[in-house]
Amino acid sequence: MSIFAMQNKNIMDYNFVEVEKKWRKEWAENKTYQTSIKLDQPKCYVLDMFPYPSGAGLHVGHPLGYIASDIYARFKKLKGYNVLHPMGYDAFGLPAEQYAIQTGQHPKVTTDENLERYREQLDKIGFSFDWDREVRTCDPNYYKWTQWIFAQLFKSWFNNQSQKAESIDHLIMIFENEGNASVDAACAETPIFSAQEWSSKSEKEQSDILLNYRLAYLSESMVNWCPGLGTVLANDEVINGLSERGGHPVERKLMLQWSLRISAYAERLLQGLEEIDWTDSLKEMQRNWIGKSTGASLKFNIKHSTLNLEVFTTRPDTVFGVSFMVIAPEHEYVEQLTSDEQKAAVEKYVLAAKNKSERERMADVKNVTGVFTGAYAIHPFTGKELPIWIGDYVLAGYGTGAVMAVAAHDSRDYAFAKQFNLPILPVIEGGNIEKEAYETKSGKVINSDFLNGLKVKQAVKTAIWKIETEGLGEGKTNYRLRDAIFGRQRYWGEPIPMFFENGIPRLLDESKYPLTLPEVDEYLPTEDGDPPLGRAKDWKPENGDHYELSTMPGWAGSSWYYLRYMDPKNDGTFASREATDYWNQVDLYIGGTEHATGHLLYARFWCKVLFDLGHISFDEPFKKLINQGMILGTSAIAYRVNDTNKFVSKGLKDKYQTTPIHVDVNLVKNDELDLEAFKAWRPEFVDAEFEVEDGKFLCDEEVEKMSKRWFNVVNPDDIVLEHGADVLRLYEMFLGPLEQAKPWSTKGIDGVSRFIRKFWNLYHNSEGVFNIIDEKPSKEELKVLHTLIKKVQEDIENFSFNTSVSAFMVCVNELQKLKCNKRAVLKDLAIVVSSYAPFITEELWSLMGEKGSVTHASFPELNASFLVEDSHIYPVSFNGKMRFKLELPVSMNKKEIEEVVLQHEDAQKWLNGQNPKKVIVVPKRIINIVL
RNA sequence: GCUCGAGUGGCGGAAUUGGUAGACGCGCUGGAUUCAAAAUCCAGUUCUUUCGGGAGUGUGGGUUCGAUUCCCACCUCGAGUACCA
C-alpha cells in the first residue's frame, strides 16, 4: 500500500481524538447536562462520594465508581427520569495544610490548583455532571451553611421520650418551670435540680448545664490526641493506635473539646439500617460500630463503705457465678477503694496504665495485668464478699468502667482469674472450667438459687426481673458508639461559629455567617499552644473575648453536601424546601467502603437532626448505596542480577541470584519491557544490560495497592490519550463486577478498542463512508437488537455493568455477520450504547441526522415478541451428562418430546438397548434420560 | 478471636427460580492478506486420552433425575473489628 493509501485508511478509521474533543466542547457550550426541577417528571438522584482533590490527581481507580454512576444516570435519563447527577469537592483537609506549613503557600492556592487538575481529568472522561451545581466545602458560601447546621445542633437537645431532637429553648422553659427531674434526655450526668434552683444559678452555671444537653457541646473529655499532627482525631480516624493519615502515634488526653452527641441517635441509626438498601457488609460494619448490647445494670454494695459499684452485664443469668469485681484503672472510685496496704501497688499500676499509649495497650492484649484494691463488694443475692481488683482489660469508656467477673463463663474474666488465682464458679451446665471459659448462650443454669434449672434466655429475663423488683438495678441497653469530637486544632477547616464571653461559649448570630477563615502568618500553633487561628490579627467578635480557635473536622462539610447540590446557589437557606422535597433522598450513592463508619454515619446523623427539626422531609440520606471495589495496581517486576546492572527476563531468573526491582508499569506492555524507555527512565539504568528470552524481556507481576511508591500508578489521561474516553469507560466496566476489588491491567483493553472500531464500522461502508439504509429490518436483526435491549436494561438495574459490555460485543458481532446497516436497528443500538460510550454514539447520532443530543433520546421499548422462538435446541442428557443436542419445536408437549427423543438415533446409541428408568423433560430447557 | 465477602481455563471474568460449565474479552496456536511487519479477517484453544471416552467450578460429605448454584464440615484469601463485660 502506498503512503497515500495508508493515510487515507487512517482517515477512514474512527477518529476518537477529534470526535471526543468536538463533543466535549458542544456539551459544555450547550449545557447539555444542566438540570432543573421538573414537577411533571419522576426524579432520580444519582450521587458519587465526592473526592478530596489530592495533589497526585486522579488515577485509573478513582473514576470506576463515577463511570458506573454516570452510566446509571444517563440510562435513567433515557428512561424518562429527571436526573440530578452532580459533582463537587471535599476541599478542606490536612494534605493542603501540611504543604502550606512546609512552603508557606496558602492552602487555598494549592487546593484550587488541585481542583483545576481534577476538573480537567474528569472532563476528559465524558461525565454527565451538571457542573453549574458544583460545590466546594471550602467556599464561604458553602460553609456558611455548614456553620448554620452546627448552630442548629448547638440549639438542640435529644429527648429520649420522643426519640428526637428538640429546641433547647423549650428545654430551658421546662427547667424554668419544673427543673430537670422529669426530663429524659440523652445527656451527660447532671444532678437533679428544681425550677427554683435553676433560676438561682449563675449564667455560667446554667450554660454549663445546658452543655450537658446540647447536641453540639463543649466538654472536658478524653480525646485521641495526635502529637504528630498537632490535633485531636475522631475514633474512626484512628487505626490500630495510629492516625489514619500519616500513621502517627495517638495518645489519650483530657481536653476541652467540641463534640457532637451522635450517641443519642444510636438506636435510630441502628433501626434506620433496616429501611435502606445498602450492602449487608456495610450495614454490618455500622451495626458493629454502633455496638448495641442489652443486659442489666446492677449495683454492688461495698463492705465498710457507703459507696456502691455499678456494673453493666449482658449476662445477668450468671450473677451467681460472680467471684470478684474488676474496675478500670481510670475508675473514679480507685482512690476511695484502695486500702492502705495496697496503696503503693495500686498507685504504681494506675500510673503505668495511664502512661501506656493506646497502641501499647492494644499490643499488650495478651498480657493479663491487674492489682487488688484491698476492698470487697457484697454479692447482692448471696451476701458473699467479692474482692475488687483493678485491671486494664476493663475500659473506662464503656458501660460503667466496672465489671462483675464471671470467670467460668467469660474468657477475659477467666484469664484474669487464672493469672491471679481467683475462684471460678460454674453456673451453666456443661463446659470444662479446667480448660477454658464456657461462653455458651444456651444450656441450663445451676448453682444459682432461684435461677436453677432455667435455660439461659429465661434466666436472663428472670434475673433482670429480680434485680428490678429488689431495687438492685435495671434492665439496660448499652451502645459502643461514642460521641464525635468536632474540633481540630488546625487551620484549613470551617471556623466554628462560637465565641467566648467571660468563659461562656456563645453562638455567633446567624446573620453574621459565614464566619470566614482569617489570614494567618504561619499555619502552625501559637507559642502558647493555641491552634493556628490564634495567630489571626484583629479577629475578634464584636462583644466577646475571642472566637473559638478550633476548626471543624474534615467530615463536617461532607455530612450534608448532597443537600446543597439540590439548590447550590441559594443564599437564604442551605437548600430550599421545594428543592429538598423534590429531589429528596439520594436514589443511588456510589462510593468506597472506607467511609463506612465515618462519613456515612455522620451524614445519616445530620440528616436525622435536620429531619427532627423540620428542615427536610426524610431522615435517611442515601436510599441505595453501592460500594465500588478498589482498583489495585499491577506492579511490574524486573529481576536484577545481584551486584550487577544486568537484568534477566523472568523465565531466566532462577539461573542467577537476583533481586526483584519495581519498574514503572507504563514502560511495560503485555509483560514485555520497553528496554530503551527503561534505560531512559532513570540515570542508574542508562547502561543496564539485559538477558532476553525468545527475543523478549519479560517482567513479573505483583498485585498491590496503586501507589507512586510501586511505580504502578496508571493515569486515566494516558488511557484517554491512547484509546479514547469511550474505551476507558467501557474497559473499566468490562474489568469485572463493580463491587469487586480487582487489579488494573491494560491487557484486555485492545479488545474494547476493537469493539469500538467494529461498532463504528457498522455505520460505515468499507471505504469508511457513513452508510445506513432505511430498509425494513429482518426478524433476525430485530431479535439481535431486542435481546440486547433486554439484557442491557436488566444489567443496569442490577448494576452488572460488565455483562452489558459483553452483550454489546455479542450484538455488534452478530449484526456484522448479518451485514446489517439498517437505520431502524442502528438508531436504537446507538441509544442503548450511549450511556456507556457517550462520545461515539453522540457522533453517530448526529451523522444519522438526528436533532439534539442522544442524551435526550428515549431508551428503545423492549418488544418481547421479537424474542419468541418457535424451536428450542434441547441438550439431551443421560444421567445428567449432556450427550447431544436436538432441535424441537416449542409447540411440542412433554410426551411428544419424550417419544421423539427416544426414537432419535443418537439416543438409541446411548440407550444401548436398555429401557430408560425415567425421562425428564423441562420444556424450553433440557431433556434428561435416566438409565 | 468475632463479623462479612470471595474461591470457576494461562489471565479478567460469564452462567435467570438448581437445567448445555467456561459467554465476552485478553493471551496463545494455525491459516489468509503482505516483499516484510503492523493492522485486519478466518479457524482452534479447560485438562486428559489408547480418540470410544474419562475427569472437571477450593477440599470432603449430603440432598436431587440433574448442583458453580441448596445443606453440613473444613481449607485458603480479602475486608472490617478487636479486651465493648
PDB file of C-alpha atoms in Angstrom, chain A residues 39-179:
ATOM      1  CA  LEU A  39     -42.544  18.509  38.652  1.00  0.00           C
ATOM      2  CA  ASP A  40     -44.184  16.588  35.806  1.00  0.00           C
ATOM      3  CA  GLN A  41     -41.278  14.126  35.595  1.00  0.00           C
ATOM      4  CA  PRO A  42     -40.184  11.459  38.072  1.00  0.00           C
ATOM      5  CA  LYS A  43     -36.837  12.329  39.625  1.00  0.00           C
ATOM      6  CA  CYS A  44     -33.731  10.269  40.163  1.00  0.00           C
ATOM      7  CA  TYR A  45     -30.773  11.426  42.243  1.00  0.00           C
ATOM      8  CA  VAL A  46     -27.502   9.720  41.376  1.00  0.00           C
ATOM      9  CA  LEU A  47     -24.538  10.685  43.511  1.00  0.00           C
ATOM     10  CA  ASP A  48     -20.848   9.891  43.807  1.00  0.00           C
ATOM     11  CA  MET A  49     -18.923  10.301  47.014  1.00  0.00           C
ATOM     12  CA  PHE A  50     -17.127  13.498  46.339  1.00  0.00           C
ATOM     13  CA  PRO A  51     -13.394  13.457  46.126  1.00  0.00           C
ATOM     14  CA  TYR A  52     -10.743  15.119  48.176  1.00  0.00           C
ATOM     15  CA  PRO A  53      -8.586  16.674  45.458  1.00  0.00           C
ATOM     16  CA  SER A  54      -5.108  15.461  46.301  1.00  0.00           C
ATOM     17  CA  GLY A  55      -2.034  16.775  44.581  1.00  0.00           C
ATOM     18  CA  ALA A  56      -1.422  13.473  42.838  1.00  0.00           C
ATOM     19  CA  GLY A  57      -4.526  13.808  40.661  1.00  0.00           C
ATOM     20  CA  LEU A  58      -6.802  11.001  39.625  1.00  0.00           C
ATOM     21  CA  HIS A  59      -5.523   7.548  38.920  1.00  0.00           C
ATOM     22  CA  VAL A  60      -7.383   4.957  36.969  1.00  0.00           C
ATOM     23  CA  GLY A  61      -9.093   3.576  40.081  1.00  0.00           C
ATOM     24  CA  HIS A  62     -10.913   6.783  41.005  1.00  0.00           C
ATOM     25  CA  PRO A  63     -13.260   7.056  38.035  1.00  0.00           C
ATOM     26  CA  LEU A  64     -14.564   3.495  38.362  1.00  0.00           C
ATOM     27  CA  GLY A  65     -17.489   4.479  40.544  1.00  0.00           C
ATOM     28  CA  TYR A  66     -18.042   7.715  38.621  1.00  0.00           C
ATOM     29  CA  ILE A  67     -18.318   5.809  35.364  1.00  0.00           C
ATOM     30  CA  ALA A  68     -20.817   3.369  36.847  1.00  0.00           C
ATOM     31  CA  SER A  69     -22.975   6.125  38.305  1.00  0.00           C
ATOM     32  CA  ASP A  70     -22.729   8.084  35.060  1.00  0.00           C
ATOM     33  CA  ILE A  71     -23.973   5.105  33.081  1.00  0.00           C
ATOM     34  CA  TYR A  72     -26.828   4.731  35.526  1.00  0.00           C
ATOM     35  CA  ALA A  73     -27.657   8.436  35.404  1.00  0.00           C
ATOM     36  CA  ARG A  74     -27.605   8.526  31.606  1.00  0.00           C
ATOM     37  CA  PHE A  75     -29.724   5.376  31.430  1.00  0.00           C
ATOM     38  CA  LYS A  76     -32.320   6.820  33.807  1.00  0.00           C
ATOM     39  CA  LYS A  77     -32.444   9.956  31.686  1.00  0.00           C
ATOM     40  CA  LEU A  78     -33.141   7.869  28.588  1.00  0.00           C
ATOM     41  CA  LYS A  79     -35.853   6.132  30.588  1.00  0.00           C
ATOM     42  CA  GLY A  80     -37.631   9.422  31.144  1.00  0.00           C
ATOM     43  CA  TYR A  81     -36.383  10.419  34.573  1.00  0.00           C
ATOM     44  CA  ASN A  82     -35.293  13.882  35.580  1.00  0.00           C
ATOM     45  CA  VAL A  83     -31.830  13.047  36.844  1.00  0.00           C
ATOM     46  CA  LEU A  84     -29.729  15.001  39.309  1.00  0.00           C
ATOM     47  CA  HIS A  85     -26.101  13.986  38.834  1.00  0.00           C
ATOM     48  CA  PRO A  86     -23.724  16.499  40.407  1.00  0.00           C
ATOM     49  CA  MET A  87     -20.064  16.600  41.392  1.00  0.00           C
ATOM     50  CA  GLY A  88     -18.026  18.729  43.743  1.00  0.00           C
ATOM     51  CA  TYR A  89     -15.084  18.673  46.099  1.00  0.00           C
ATOM     52  CA  ASP A  90     -14.355  17.935  49.717  1.00  0.00           C
ATOM     53  CA  ALA A  91     -11.756  20.637  49.698  1.00  0.00           C
ATOM     54  CA  PHE A  92     -10.738  21.173  53.301  1.00  0.00           C
ATOM     55  CA  GLY A  93      -8.133  18.773  54.563  1.00  0.00           C
ATOM     56  CA  LEU A  94      -4.775  18.026  56.015  1.00  0.00           C
ATOM     57  CA  PRO A  95      -2.530  17.475  52.967  1.00  0.00           C
ATOM     58  CA  ALA A  96      -3.043  21.006  51.649  1.00  0.00           C
ATOM     59  CA  GLU A  97      -2.335  22.326  55.132  1.00  0.00           C
ATOM     60  CA  GLN A  98       0.797  20.226  55.598  1.00  0.00           C
ATOM     61  CA  TYR A  99       2.008  21.558  52.281  1.00  0.00           C
ATOM     62  CA  ALA A 100       1.189  25.081  53.430  1.00  0.00           C
ATOM     63  CA  ILE A 101       3.238  24.578  56.579  1.00  0.00           C
ATOM     64  CA  GLN A 102       6.227  23.483  54.519  1.00  0.00           C
ATOM     65  CA  THR A 103       6.008  26.105  51.811  1.00  0.00           C
ATOM     66  CA  GLY A 104       4.127  28.988  53.393  1.00  0.00           C
ATOM     67  CA  GLN A 105       1.724  28.948  50.494  1.00  0.00           C
ATOM     68  CA  HIS A 106      -1.918  29.462  51.422  1.00  0.00           C
ATOM     69  CA  PRO A 107      -3.755  26.127  51.365  1.00  0.00           C
ATOM     70  CA  LYS A 108      -6.414  27.701  49.195  1.00  0.00           C
ATOM     71  CA  VAL A 109      -3.882  28.199  46.431  1.00  0.00           C
ATOM     72  CA  THR A 110      -2.801  24.560  46.359  1.00  0.00           C
ATOM     73  CA  THR A 111      -6.379  23.410  46.754  1.00  0.00           C
ATOM     74  CA  ASP A 112      -7.505  25.486  43.778  1.00  0.00           C
ATOM     75  CA  GLU A 113      -4.681  24.157  41.653  1.00  0.00           C
ATOM     76  CA  ASN A 114      -5.572  20.611  42.538  1.00  0.00           C
ATOM     77  CA  LEU A 115      -9.237  21.275  41.862  1.00  0.00           C
ATOM     78  CA  GLU A 116      -8.450  22.549  38.434  1.00  0.00           C
ATOM     79  CA  ARG A 117      -6.447  19.476  37.596  1.00  0.00           C
ATOM     80  CA  TYR A 118      -9.222  17.218  38.869  1.00  0.00           C
ATOM     81  CA  ARG A 119     -11.768  19.047  36.789  1.00  0.00           C
ATOM     82  CA  GLU A 120      -9.623  18.707  33.698  1.00  0.00           C
ATOM     83  CA  GLN A 121      -9.228  15.000  34.247  1.00  0.00           C
ATOM     84  CA  LEU A 122     -12.915  14.464  34.958  1.00  0.00           C
ATOM     85  CA  ASP A 123     -13.945  16.419  31.879  1.00  0.00           C
ATOM     86  CA  LYS A 124     -11.953  14.136  29.634  1.00  0.00           C
ATOM     87  CA  ILE A 125     -13.976  11.100  30.651  1.00  0.00           C
ATOM     88  CA  GLY A 126     -17.292  12.486  29.454  1.00  0.00           C
ATOM     89  CA  PHE A 127     -19.365  12.566  32.609  1.00  0.00           C
ATOM     90  CA  SER A 128     -22.873  13.970  32.520  1.00  0.00           C
ATOM     91  CA  PHE A 129     -22.371  16.119  35.610  1.00  0.00           C
ATOM     92  CA  ASP A 130     -24.280  19.332  35.913  1.00  0.00           C
ATOM     93  CA  TRP A 131     -21.269  21.492  36.688  1.00  0.00           C
ATOM     94  CA  ASP A 132     -23.434  24.501  37.475  1.00  0.00           C
ATOM     95  CA  ARG A 133     -24.183  22.711  40.713  1.00  0.00           C
ATOM     96  CA  GLU A 134     -20.572  22.135  41.756  1.00  0.00           C
ATOM     97  CA  VAL A 135     -19.928  22.651  45.471  1.00  0.00           C
ATOM     98  CA  ARG A 136     -16.665  23.117  47.334  1.00  0.00           C
ATOM     99  CA  THR A 137     -16.647  22.689  51.082  1.00  0.00           C
ATOM    100  CA  CYS A 138     -14.020  25.409  51.478  1.00  0.00           C
ATOM    101  CA  ASP A 139     -16.134  28.020  49.711  1.00  0.00           C
ATOM    102  CA  PRO A 140     -17.510  30.501  52.302  1.00  0.00           C
ATOM    103  CA  ASN A 141     -20.878  30.443  50.537  1.00  0.00           C
ATOM    104  CA  TYR A 142     -20.928  26.733  51.257  1.00  0.00           C
ATOM    105  CA  TYR A 143     -19.516  26.637  54.755  1.00  0.00           C
ATOM    106  CA  LYS A 144     -21.845  29.414  55.756  1.00  0.00           C
ATOM    107  CA  TRP A 145     -24.451  26.644  55.866  1.00  0.00           C
ATOM    108  CA  THR A 146     -22.150  24.123  57.481  1.00  0.00           C
ATOM    109  CA  GLN A 147     -21.847  26.678  60.271  1.00  0.00           C
ATOM    110  CA  TRP A 148     -25.598  27.142  60.259  1.00  0.00           C
ATOM    111  CA  ILE A 149     -26.164  23.409  60.717  1.00  0.00           C
ATOM    112  CA  PHE A 150     -23.666  23.422  63.580  1.00  0.00           C
ATOM    113  CA  ALA A 151     -25.743  26.206  65.120  1.00  0.00           C
ATOM    114  CA  GLN A 152     -28.871  24.048  64.848  1.00  0.00           C
ATOM    115  CA  LEU A 153     -27.052  21.255  66.656  1.00  0.00           C
ATOM    116  CA  PHE A 154     -25.942  23.669  69.344  1.00  0.00           C
ATOM    117  CA  LYS A 155     -29.507  24.850  69.782  1.00  0.00           C
ATOM    118  CA  SER A 156     -30.935  21.350  70.174  1.00  0.00           C
ATOM    119  CA  TRP A 157     -31.126  18.531  72.684  1.00  0.00           C
ATOM    120  CA  PHE A 158     -32.288  14.954  72.299  1.00  0.00           C
ATOM    121  CA  ASN A 159     -35.491  13.955  74.016  1.00  0.00           C
ATOM    122  CA  ASN A 160     -35.390  10.220  74.799  1.00  0.00           C
ATOM    123  CA  GLN A 161     -39.159  10.200  75.225  1.00  0.00           C
ATOM    124  CA  SER A 162     -39.922  11.443  71.719  1.00  0.00           C
ATOM    125  CA  GLN A 163     -36.643   9.968  70.382  1.00  0.00           C
ATOM    126  CA  LYS A 164     -35.861  13.146  68.530  1.00  0.00           C
ATOM    127  CA  ALA A 165     -34.010  16.430  68.599  1.00  0.00           C
ATOM    128  CA  GLU A 166     -35.919  19.345  70.061  1.00  0.00           C
ATOM    129  CA  SER A 167     -35.264  23.021  70.631  1.00  0.00           C
ATOM    130  CA  ILE A 168     -33.050  23.956  73.569  1.00  0.00           C
ATOM    131  CA  ASP A 169     -35.331  26.957  74.231  1.00  0.00           C
ATOM    132  CA  HIS A 170     -38.096  24.546  75.045  1.00  0.00           C
ATOM    133  CA  LEU A 171     -35.784  22.703  77.425  1.00  0.00           C
ATOM    134  CA  ILE A 172     -34.894  25.978  79.155  1.00  0.00           C
ATOM    135  CA  MET A 173     -38.609  26.591  79.623  1.00  0.00           C
ATOM    136  CA  ILE A 174     -39.002  23.211  81.275  1.00  0.00           C
ATOM    137  CA  PHE A 175     -36.071  23.965  83.570  1.00  0.00           C
ATOM    138  CA  GLU A 176     -37.617  27.302  84.487  1.00  0.00           C
ATOM    139  CA  ASN A 177     -40.995  25.759  85.242  1.00  0.00           C
ATOM    140  CA  GLU A 178     -40.178  22.442  86.846  1.00  0.00           C
ATOM    141  CA  GLY A 179     -36.436  21.785  86.893  1.00  0.00           C
TER     142      GLY A 179
END
